[in-house]
Amino acid sequence: MSDTEAMPDWEKRFRAPRVSLPHWAEDAPNRCLFVSNATGTYELYAWDRKTGYQRQVTDRPDGTTEGVLSPDGEWIWWFDDGMGSSVSDLPSYGDEFGVWRRQPFSGGPDEPAVPGLAPSYPAGLALGRDGRTAVVGRSTDEDGTTIHLARAGAAPVEIYRHRESAGVGDLSHDGTLIAVEHTEHGDAMHSALRVLRPDGSAVAELDDTKGGTVELGLEVLGFAPVDGDTRLLIGHQRRGRWEPLIWDVATGEETDLALDLPGDVSAEWYPDGSGLLIAHGYEARSELYRYDLATRELSRVPTLRGSVSGATARPDGSVEYLWSSAAEPPAVRSTDGRVVLDPPGMKCPGSVPVEDVWVDGPGGRIHALVQKPAGRTGPFPTVFDIHGGPTWHDSDSFAAGPAAWVDHGYAVVRVNYRGSTGYGRAWTDALKHRVGLIELEDIAAVRKWAIGSGLADPERLVLTGGSWGGYLTLLGLGTQPDAWTLGIAAVPVADYVTAYHDEMEALKAMDRTLLGGTPEEVPERFEASSPLTYVDQVKAPVYISAGVNDPRCPIRQVDNYVTRLEARGVPHEVYRYDAGHGSLVVDERIKQLRLELDFAARHLPG
């Protein structure tokens, strides 16, 4: 028996080669850029469709996933982090602090993409079709957000600066207009828009956060792909969910599409500007449509039931998309019937489908997704796997982690609590001031259903999650100490005050929005929402994993929490690894899940 044949399915799901949706160059559509784990680490790859040639572009110890292909297809820009503060002279990979580099599409040495710009956190990037222009967004603790216009052979010029969060949205087709998303009003959850000329002067403003009792957000979706066209496709929330409209930034005219779809809607232009590719997400699943701008007709783009994680319209009118479901692994498909990229090597085993559950909660009906071992009856040891974000949601898409728990005999419950996206603006915006406590009320309601329905064994309940889900895990163990048998928290917020002071600037802005101020301005809210406040109430064994270079949930605040656990003698284990907010190395991901499975096996009764 070969090593592959002997390998358990849960490990195969991590090791099986995967690819992202290929992004293609606007003026050289046969040239593409994608991400793959083919070498055991997620890296960027170039692909020439005309010749079939593929090559690995980046090769770093902790992987690389942030890259952009220039519109002319000549250059690959990629973000090189690991330049933040470190206890050694070695790069602190995963700290998200660094510079853009670029490499010729056909291969060759990397070079600084924008000489003269110091390392920073990235805040958007847009590349011009002339091959000489870039608009680069930067974020630092010292400067807030700055945006720079860079032209080949000249020093970069600052065209925007503000203390609050902002980012580059897009550069017009002819390079004369720059769209910026900003939160100068102080609400990091709801952006306003400004369009600038290359000299930094303002052309137009659009701000839905003013003049009403409810603040609404806007987002840049992209300029029309036509020279001289001043139409900007944007997203808005004016009817309680995300929808697209077309804003002519020269005349101020707004064309409301008013699509008859119940969920959140995003869009991108077809390459010839004749229509829009519509992505519609509703109740944890998604689908695609084509909207014809001339006839205003909406037609369905055929996809299977599940989730579309990304889609793009090609010049020939076909649509390529990355699709999966909880039961079926991801694949890059085309509406012409092809599988666009099918990497060689072992095939990823499938899993079991999800079941939809709706539970009445304190703030409305809560949607949960349930997976359980096939052919068996409960009650099961049950894992409540809580998503991060918090502005995110679990969906009917393939996930190796939950599938591994099911393989080991657990039921898995994922909860789209208040604060999750995909259920309307009010559901997402409910998460303010009582941060963490609101989400846990919804999780508690689903827990009660899971026990009452016979799905979950009340003596074998695991609360787990990563990032914000890790934060909710630690907060839940302290505020609901009798509800959970054990907790497993990955890259969590553990001490909210210290996390605020140590985290990257963009997350400081988000926390000020969520809690209504800084720890000094609203200390009672930070205290009420911090897991450290309730650490003395924790009864269940706790497992924590954390990246030592993490800029989002920094290591010092995790150490503060662990010190308190140690002082009380609470059973706990801590795994620290040399990366940031998670790892892009397959072996490391497998190791971490193996440690979690082992911790649960040792501490759950039976």
PDB file of N, CA and C in Angstrom, residues 461-503:
ATOM      1  N   LEU A 461     -19.495  18.738  24.171  1.00  0.00           N
ATOM      2  CA  LEU A 461     -19.673  19.893  23.301  1.00  0.00           C
ATOM      3  C   LEU A 461     -18.360  20.676  23.214  1.00  0.00           C
ATOM      4  N   VAL A 462     -17.906  20.882  21.989  1.00  0.00           N
ATOM      5  CA  VAL A 462     -16.657  21.599  21.738  1.00  0.00           C
ATOM      6  C   VAL A 462     -16.992  22.947  21.119  1.00  0.00           C
ATOM      7  N   LEU A 463     -16.478  24.013  21.713  1.00  0.00           N
ATOM      8  CA  LEU A 463     -16.587  25.348  21.133  1.00  0.00           C
ATOM      9  C   LEU A 463     -15.243  25.691  20.519  1.00  0.00           C
ATOM     10  N   THR A 464     -15.245  26.010  19.224  1.00  0.00           N
ATOM     11  CA  THR A 464     -13.979  26.263  18.541  1.00  0.00           C
ATOM     12  C   THR A 464     -14.164  27.294  17.443  1.00  0.00           C
ATOM     13  N   GLY A 465     -13.065  27.858  17.011  1.00  0.00           N
ATOM     14  CA  GLY A 465     -13.083  28.812  15.914  1.00  0.00           C
ATOM     15  C   GLY A 465     -11.723  29.467  15.780  1.00  0.00           C
ATOM     16  N   GLY A 466     -11.537  30.169  14.659  1.00  0.00           N
ATOM     17  CA  GLY A 466     -10.300  30.887  14.418  1.00  0.00           C
ATOM     18  C   GLY A 466     -10.549  32.368  14.252  1.00  0.00           C
ATOM     19  N   SER A 467      -9.573  33.175  14.667  1.00  0.00           N
ATOM     20  CA  SER A 467      -9.660  34.628  14.563  1.00  0.00           C
ATOM     21  C   SER A 467     -10.829  35.120  15.422  1.00  0.00           C
ATOM     22  N   TRP A 468     -11.849  35.754  14.803  1.00  0.00           N
ATOM     23  CA  TRP A 468     -12.993  36.186  15.609  1.00  0.00           C
ATOM     24  C   TRP A 468     -13.703  34.976  16.209  1.00  0.00           C
ATOM     25  N   GLY A 469     -13.684  33.856  15.501  1.00  0.00           N
ATOM     26  CA  GLY A 469     -14.250  32.642  16.073  1.00  0.00           C
ATOM     27  C   GLY A 469     -13.454  32.155  17.267  1.00  0.00           C
ATOM     28  N   GLY A 470     -12.126  32.334  17.244  1.00  0.00           N
ATOM     29  CA  GLY A 470     -11.314  32.019  18.412  1.00  0.00           C
ATOM     30  C   GLY A 470     -11.608  32.947  19.565  1.00  0.00           C
ATOM     31  N   TYR A 471     -11.826  34.228  19.258  1.00  0.00           N
ATOM     32  CA  TYR A 471     -12.223  35.198  20.285  1.00  0.00           C
ATOM     33  C   TYR A 471     -13.535  34.780  20.936  1.00  0.00           C
ATOM     34  N   LEU A 472     -14.539  34.433  20.116  1.00  0.00           N
ATOM     35  CA  LEU A 472     -15.828  34.021  20.677  1.00  0.00           C
ATOM     36  C   LEU A 472     -15.697  32.732  21.488  1.00  0.00           C
ATOM     37  N   THR A 473     -14.770  31.868  21.099  1.00  0.00           N
ATOM     38  CA  THR A 473     -14.531  30.646  21.877  1.00  0.00           C
ATOM     39  C   THR A 473     -14.070  30.990  23.290  1.00  0.00           C
ATOM     40  N   LEU A 474     -13.040  31.818  23.410  1.00  0.00           N
ATOM     41  CA  LEU A 474     -12.541  32.171  24.745  1.00  0.00           C
ATOM     42  C   LEU A 474     -13.572  32.957  25.543  1.00  0.00           C
ATOM     43  N   LEU A 475     -14.284  33.866  24.873  1.00  0.00           N
ATOM     44  CA  LEU A 475     -15.316  34.637  25.573  1.00  0.00           C
ATOM     45  C   LEU A 475     -16.449  33.718  26.027  1.00  0.00           C
ATOM     46  N   GLY A 476     -16.815  32.742  25.178  1.00  0.00           N
ATOM     47  CA  GLY A 476     -17.869  31.809  25.540  1.00  0.00           C
ATOM     48  C   GLY A 476     -17.495  30.908  26.703  1.00  0.00           C
ATOM     49  N   LEU A 477     -16.229  30.481  26.767  1.00  0.00           N
ATOM     50  CA  LEU A 477     -15.794  29.629  27.882  1.00  0.00           C
ATOM     51  C   LEU A 477     -15.877  30.364  29.209  1.00  0.00           C
ATOM     52  N   GLY A 478     -15.720  31.702  29.157  1.00  0.00           N
ATOM     53  CA  GLY A 478     -15.786  32.480  30.388  1.00  0.00           C
ATOM     54  C   GLY A 478     -17.174  32.945  30.763  1.00  0.00           C
ATOM     55  N   THR A 479     -17.998  33.282  29.774  1.00  0.00           N
ATOM     56  CA  THR A 479     -19.346  33.794  30.059  1.00  0.00           C
ATOM     57  C   THR A 479     -20.395  32.693  30.093  1.00  0.00           C
ATOM     58  N   GLN A 480     -20.098  31.532  29.517  1.00  0.00           N
ATOM     59  CA  GLN A 480     -21.012  30.386  29.530  1.00  0.00           C
ATOM     60  C   GLN A 480     -20.242  29.150  30.016  1.00  0.00           C
ATOM     61  N   PRO A 481     -19.665  29.199  31.211  1.00  0.00           N
ATOM     62  CA  PRO A 481     -18.705  28.159  31.630  1.00  0.00           C
ATOM     63  C   PRO A 481     -19.308  26.770  31.776  1.00  0.00           C
ATOM     64  N   ASP A 482     -20.624  26.678  31.979  1.00  0.00           N
ATOM     65  CA  ASP A 482     -21.246  25.369  32.145  1.00  0.00           C
ATOM     66  C   ASP A 482     -21.789  24.804  30.832  1.00  0.00           C
ATOM     67  N   ALA A 483     -21.636  25.546  29.751  1.00  0.00           N
ATOM     68  CA  ALA A 483     -22.239  25.139  28.488  1.00  0.00           C
ATOM     69  C   ALA A 483     -21.320  24.284  27.632  1.00  0.00           C
ATOM     70  N   TRP A 484     -20.000  24.366  27.874  1.00  0.00           N
ATOM     71  CA  TRP A 484     -19.047  23.768  26.945  1.00  0.00           C
ATOM     72  C   TRP A 484     -18.111  22.812  27.653  1.00  0.00           C
ATOM     73  N   THR A 485     -17.828  21.679  27.003  1.00  0.00           N
ATOM     74  CA  THR A 485     -16.953  20.665  27.591  1.00  0.00           C
ATOM     75  C   THR A 485     -15.490  21.038  27.429  1.00  0.00           C
ATOM     76  N   LEU A 486     -15.155  21.655  26.308  1.00  0.00           N
ATOM     77  CA  LEU A 486     -13.800  22.158  26.093  1.00  0.00           C
ATOM     78  C   LEU A 486     -13.826  23.204  24.998  1.00  0.00           C
ATOM     79  N   GLY A 487     -12.728  23.973  24.926  1.00  0.00           N
ATOM     80  CA  GLY A 487     -12.627  25.019  23.921  1.00  0.00           C
ATOM     81  C   GLY A 487     -11.316  24.933  23.161  1.00  0.00           C
ATOM     82  N   ILE A 488     -11.382  25.223  21.858  1.00  0.00           N
ATOM     83  CA  ILE A 488     -10.200  25.222  20.997  1.00  0.00           C
ATOM     84  C   ILE A 488     -10.202  26.540  20.228  1.00  0.00           C
ATOM     85  N   ALA A 489      -9.255  27.411  20.543  1.00  0.00           N
ATOM     86  CA  ALA A 489      -9.226  28.756  19.963  1.00  0.00           C
ATOM     87  C   ALA A 489      -7.962  28.939  19.136  1.00  0.00           C
ATOM     88  N   ALA A 490      -8.141  29.268  17.853  1.00  0.00           N
ATOM     89  CA  ALA A 490      -7.005  29.529  16.971  1.00  0.00           C
ATOM     90  C   ALA A 490      -6.905  31.034  16.713  1.00  0.00           C
ATOM     91  N   VAL A 491      -5.699  31.541  16.776  1.00  0.00           N
ATOM     92  CA  VAL A 491      -5.380  32.968  16.574  1.00  0.00           C
ATOM     93  C   VAL A 491      -6.479  33.875  17.133  1.00  0.00           C
ATOM     94  N   PRO A 492      -6.729  33.815  18.450  1.00  0.00           N
ATOM     95  CA  PRO A 492      -7.862  34.544  19.017  1.00  0.00           C
ATOM     96  C   PRO A 492      -7.494  35.929  19.545  1.00  0.00           C
ATOM     97  N   VAL A 493      -8.514  36.770  19.710  1.00  0.00           N
ATOM     98  CA  VAL A 493      -8.424  37.901  20.636  1.00  0.00           C
ATOM     99  C   VAL A 493      -8.693  37.346  22.029  1.00  0.00           C
ATOM    100  N   ALA A 494      -7.777  37.564  22.941  1.00  0.00           N
ATOM    101  CA  ALA A 494      -7.906  37.029  24.300  1.00  0.00           C
ATOM    102  C   ALA A 494      -7.952  38.129  25.351  1.00  0.00           C
ATOM    103  N   ASP A 495      -7.240  39.201  25.094  1.00  0.00           N
ATOM    104  CA  ASP A 495      -7.187  40.376  25.976  1.00  0.00           C
ATOM    105  C   ASP A 495      -7.458  41.570  25.076  1.00  0.00           C
ATOM    106  N   TYR A 496      -8.698  42.055  25.083  1.00  0.00           N
ATOM    107  CA  TYR A 496      -9.127  43.011  24.069  1.00  0.00           C
ATOM    108  C   TYR A 496      -8.354  44.331  24.133  1.00  0.00           C
ATOM    109  N   VAL A 497      -8.045  44.784  25.335  1.00  0.00           N
ATOM    110  CA  VAL A 497      -7.353  46.069  25.466  1.00  0.00           C
ATOM    111  C   VAL A 497      -5.938  45.979  24.894  1.00  0.00           C
ATOM    112  N   THR A 498      -5.202  44.957  25.271  1.00  0.00           N
ATOM    113  CA  THR A 498      -3.847  44.794  24.746  1.00  0.00           C
ATOM    114  C   THR A 498      -3.876  44.519  23.247  1.00  0.00           C
ATOM    115  N   ALA A 499      -4.851  43.746  22.789  1.00  0.00           N
ATOM    116  CA  ALA A 499      -4.978  43.484  21.355  1.00  0.00           C
ATOM    117  C   ALA A 499      -5.168  44.787  20.594  1.00  0.00           C
ATOM    118  N   TYR A 500      -5.995  45.677  21.124  1.00  0.00           N
ATOM    119  CA  TYR A 500      -6.226  46.956  20.455  1.00  0.00           C
ATOM    120  C   TYR A 500      -4.926  47.733  20.311  1.00  0.00           C
ATOM    121  N   HIS A 501      -4.152  47.798  21.347  1.00  0.00           N
ATOM    122  CA  HIS A 501      -2.934  48.608  21.305  1.00  0.00           C
ATOM    123  C   HIS A 501      -1.856  47.996  20.417  1.00  0.00           C
ATOM    124  N   ASP A 502      -1.883  46.668  20.215  1.00  0.00           N
ATOM    125  CA  ASP A 502      -0.821  46.007  19.447  1.00  0.00           C
ATOM    126  C   ASP A 502      -1.198  45.709  17.993  1.00  0.00           C
ATOM    127  N   GLU A 503      -2.473  45.765  17.641  1.00  0.00           N
ATOM    128  CA  GLU A 503      -2.905  45.306  16.323  1.00  0.00           C
ATOM    129  C   GLU A 503      -2.645  46.364  15.251  1.00  0.00           C
TER     130      GLU A 503
END
